[in-house]
C-alpha atoms as one frame of an Amber mdcrd trajectory, in Angstrom:
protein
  30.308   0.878   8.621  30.254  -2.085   6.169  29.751  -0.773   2.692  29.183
  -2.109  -0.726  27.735  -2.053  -4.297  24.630  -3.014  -5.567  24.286  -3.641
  -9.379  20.441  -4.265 -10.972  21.222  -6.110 -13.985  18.284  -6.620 -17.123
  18.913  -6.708 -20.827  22.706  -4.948 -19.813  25.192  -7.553 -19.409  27.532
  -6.583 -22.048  27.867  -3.166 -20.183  28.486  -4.871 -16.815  31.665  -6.537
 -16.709  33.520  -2.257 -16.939  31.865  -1.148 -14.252  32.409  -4.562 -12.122
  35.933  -4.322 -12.921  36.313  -0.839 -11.532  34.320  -1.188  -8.637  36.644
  -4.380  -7.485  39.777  -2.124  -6.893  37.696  -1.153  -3.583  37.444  -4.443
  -2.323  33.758  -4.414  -1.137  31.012  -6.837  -1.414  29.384  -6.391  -4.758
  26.174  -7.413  -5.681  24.899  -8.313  -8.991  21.428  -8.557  -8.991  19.980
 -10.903 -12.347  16.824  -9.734 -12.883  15.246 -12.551 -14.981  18.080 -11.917
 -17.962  17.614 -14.141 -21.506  19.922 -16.777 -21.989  22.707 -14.617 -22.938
  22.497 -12.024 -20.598  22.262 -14.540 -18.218  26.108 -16.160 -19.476  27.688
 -12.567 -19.054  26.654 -11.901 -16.095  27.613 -15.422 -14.534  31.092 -14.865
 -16.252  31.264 -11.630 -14.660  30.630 -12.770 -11.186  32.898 -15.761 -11.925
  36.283 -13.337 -12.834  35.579 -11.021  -9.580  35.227 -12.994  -6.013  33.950
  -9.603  -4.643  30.844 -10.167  -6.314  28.018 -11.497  -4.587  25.305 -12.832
  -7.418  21.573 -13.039  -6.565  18.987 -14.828  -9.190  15.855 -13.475  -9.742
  13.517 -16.226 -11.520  11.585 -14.079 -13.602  11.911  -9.681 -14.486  10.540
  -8.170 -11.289  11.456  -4.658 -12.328  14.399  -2.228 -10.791  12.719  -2.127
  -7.132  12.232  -5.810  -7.130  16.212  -6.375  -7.959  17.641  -3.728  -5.823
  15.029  -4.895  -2.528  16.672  -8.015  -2.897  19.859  -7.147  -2.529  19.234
  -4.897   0.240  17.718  -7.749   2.115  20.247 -10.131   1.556  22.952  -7.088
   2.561  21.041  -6.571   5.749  21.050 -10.590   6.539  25.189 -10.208   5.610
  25.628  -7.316   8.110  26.332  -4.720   5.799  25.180  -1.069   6.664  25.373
   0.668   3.389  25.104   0.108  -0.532  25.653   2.099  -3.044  23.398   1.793
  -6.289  24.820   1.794  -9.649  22.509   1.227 -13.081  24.225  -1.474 -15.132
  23.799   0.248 -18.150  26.817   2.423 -18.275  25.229   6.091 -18.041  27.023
   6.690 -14.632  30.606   8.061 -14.094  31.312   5.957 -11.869  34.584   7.425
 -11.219  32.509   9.336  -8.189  32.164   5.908  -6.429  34.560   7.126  -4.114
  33.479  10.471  -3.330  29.884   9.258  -2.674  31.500   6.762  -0.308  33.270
   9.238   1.459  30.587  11.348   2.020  28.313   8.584   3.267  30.999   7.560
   6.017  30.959  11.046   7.233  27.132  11.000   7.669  26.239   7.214   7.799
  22.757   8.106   9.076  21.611  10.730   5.600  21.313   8.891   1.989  24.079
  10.674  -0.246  22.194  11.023  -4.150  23.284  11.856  -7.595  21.503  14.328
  -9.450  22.260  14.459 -12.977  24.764  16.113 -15.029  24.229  15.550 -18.699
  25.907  16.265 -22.110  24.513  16.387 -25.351  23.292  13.171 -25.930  20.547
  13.261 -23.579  17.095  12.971 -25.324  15.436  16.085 -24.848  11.944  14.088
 -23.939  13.946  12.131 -21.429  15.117  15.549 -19.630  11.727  17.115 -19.733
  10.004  14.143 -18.247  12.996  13.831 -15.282  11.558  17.842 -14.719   8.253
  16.990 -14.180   8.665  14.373 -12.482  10.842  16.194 -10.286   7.917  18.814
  -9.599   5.804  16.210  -8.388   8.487  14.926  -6.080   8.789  18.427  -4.244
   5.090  18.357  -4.151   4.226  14.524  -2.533   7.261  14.981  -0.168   7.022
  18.761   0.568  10.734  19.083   0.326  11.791  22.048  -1.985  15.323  20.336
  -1.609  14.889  17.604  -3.657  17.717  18.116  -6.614  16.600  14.919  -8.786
  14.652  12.014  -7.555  15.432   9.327 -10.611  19.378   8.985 -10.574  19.758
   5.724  -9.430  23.580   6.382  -8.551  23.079   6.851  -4.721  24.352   5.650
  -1.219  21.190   3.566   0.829  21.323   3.456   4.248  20.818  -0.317   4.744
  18.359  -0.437   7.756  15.810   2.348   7.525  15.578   0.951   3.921  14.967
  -3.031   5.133  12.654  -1.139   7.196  10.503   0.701   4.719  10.214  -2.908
   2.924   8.566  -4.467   5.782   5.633  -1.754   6.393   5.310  -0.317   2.564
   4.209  -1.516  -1.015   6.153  -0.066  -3.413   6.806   0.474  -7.440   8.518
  -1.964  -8.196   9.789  -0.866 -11.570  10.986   2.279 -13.491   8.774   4.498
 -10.237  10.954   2.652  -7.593  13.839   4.564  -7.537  11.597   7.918  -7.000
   9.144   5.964  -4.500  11.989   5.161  -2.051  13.714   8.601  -2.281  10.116
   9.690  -1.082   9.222   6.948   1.843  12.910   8.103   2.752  11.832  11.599
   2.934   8.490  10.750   5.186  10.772   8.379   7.639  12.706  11.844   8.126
  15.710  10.406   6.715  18.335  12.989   5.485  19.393  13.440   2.385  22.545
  15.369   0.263  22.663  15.801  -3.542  25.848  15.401  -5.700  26.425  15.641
  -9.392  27.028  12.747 -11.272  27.788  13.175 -15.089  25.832  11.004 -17.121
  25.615   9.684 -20.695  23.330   8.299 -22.841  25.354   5.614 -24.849  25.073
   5.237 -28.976  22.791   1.998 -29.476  22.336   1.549 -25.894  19.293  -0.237
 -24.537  16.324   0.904 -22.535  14.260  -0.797 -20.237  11.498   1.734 -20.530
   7.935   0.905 -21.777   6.422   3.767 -22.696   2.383   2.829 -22.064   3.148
   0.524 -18.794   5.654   2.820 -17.297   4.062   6.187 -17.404   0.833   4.328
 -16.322   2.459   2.677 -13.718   3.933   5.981 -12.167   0.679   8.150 -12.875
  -0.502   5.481  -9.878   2.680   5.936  -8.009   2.422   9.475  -7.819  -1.533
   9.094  -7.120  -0.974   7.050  -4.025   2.334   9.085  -2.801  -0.144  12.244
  -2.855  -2.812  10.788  -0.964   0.122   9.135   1.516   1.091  13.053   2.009
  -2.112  14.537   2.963  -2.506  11.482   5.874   0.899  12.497   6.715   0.900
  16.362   6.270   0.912  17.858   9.786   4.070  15.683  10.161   5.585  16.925
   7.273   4.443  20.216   7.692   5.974  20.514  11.404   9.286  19.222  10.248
   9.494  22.312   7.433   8.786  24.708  10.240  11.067  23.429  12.382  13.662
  23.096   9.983  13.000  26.697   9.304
């Protein structure tokens, strides 16, 4: 196994340079992902990348969204060898004190993708937690996997190659539905999957990427095709749940 990090990085690099700095003391490839950053965002990231030789920086030219960024860097991990990445948000919600327990876990079963689901305190917005929920319906319903614990935490351990290979045959959200879209395509490529907790805040004055109109319009569509993508592939999926059983 050759593991490492992957960081998506838009409108957060003030909140980068903690996590970077913790995740060197493991002494894996990390990979900072500029997604089209302003100016300044742009001149904290590069200074991040600059103090920490672990870090591998990629430059999107212009914001392709949270799939776009974190396809990137799985393509340029695959062309580097590496087997598996695990996904952090840039924005400081995640504890990423569990870096190493999600690590572990994936070495023990390098072929299953090891997830966070959420645990939040109080400062979670009450519309943001009943959106995750229905959301979360929808994902038990498109993938027909009662298992699914939370499908939008994007702290999570990817399986380099069936991912690489998912981006060759599939066309995929490429923004705030990505990290639910793959979890999905995972599911129908009969991937494995375990869920962990992973506390998670919601920072005073911290900055979302959200866009309330675009993004819930753009994952209405998302879940429109995924449906449609289960009926074609519903005996399969339905075999698997009886054998499982």
């Amino acid at each position: 196994m050759k593991q490492g990090f992957i960081i998506p990085v838009y409108n957060h690099g003030q909140t980068l340079e903690p996590i970077v700095q913790y995740l060197s003391a493991f002494n894996l490839p990390i990979f900072i992902v500029d997604d089209g950053n302003d100016e300044p965002n742009k001149q904290l990231i590069k200074k991040t990348v600059e103090n920490y030789p672990q870090c591998i920086l990629i430059v999107l030219p212009k914001n392709g969204g949270k799939g776009k960024a974190v396809s990137s860097g799985i393509v340029k991990a695959h062309e580097l060898g590496l087997t598996h990445l695990l996904q952090i948000d840039a924005d400081g919600q995640h504890d990423i004190t569990r870096s190493l327990f999600f690590l572990d876990e994936s070495k023990k079963t390098p072929g299953q993708l090891i997830c966070g689901y959420p645990e939040f305190d109080a400062s979670v917005p009450a519309s943001r937690k009943n959106g995750r929920q229905f959301a979360n319906n929808w994902v038990k319903i498109v993938s027909l996997s009662p298992l699914v614990k939370d499908a939008m935490c994007g702290f999570r351990v990817y399986p380099v190659q069936p991912f690489f290979e998912i981006l060759q045959h599939s066309h995929l959200d490429m923004r705030m539905g990505f990290d639910i879209e793959i979890l999905v395509r995972m599911i129908w490529a009969g991937i494995p999957m375990r869920f962990y907790p992973v506390r998670v805040t919601y920072p005073e004055n911290g900055t979302s990427n959200f866009r309330l109109i675009r993004d819930n319009a753009a994952i209405s569509w998302m879940f429109t095709r995924l449906f449609f993508g289960m009926l074609i592939r519903l005996p399969l999926l339905l075999y698997r749940t009886t054998v499982k059983k």
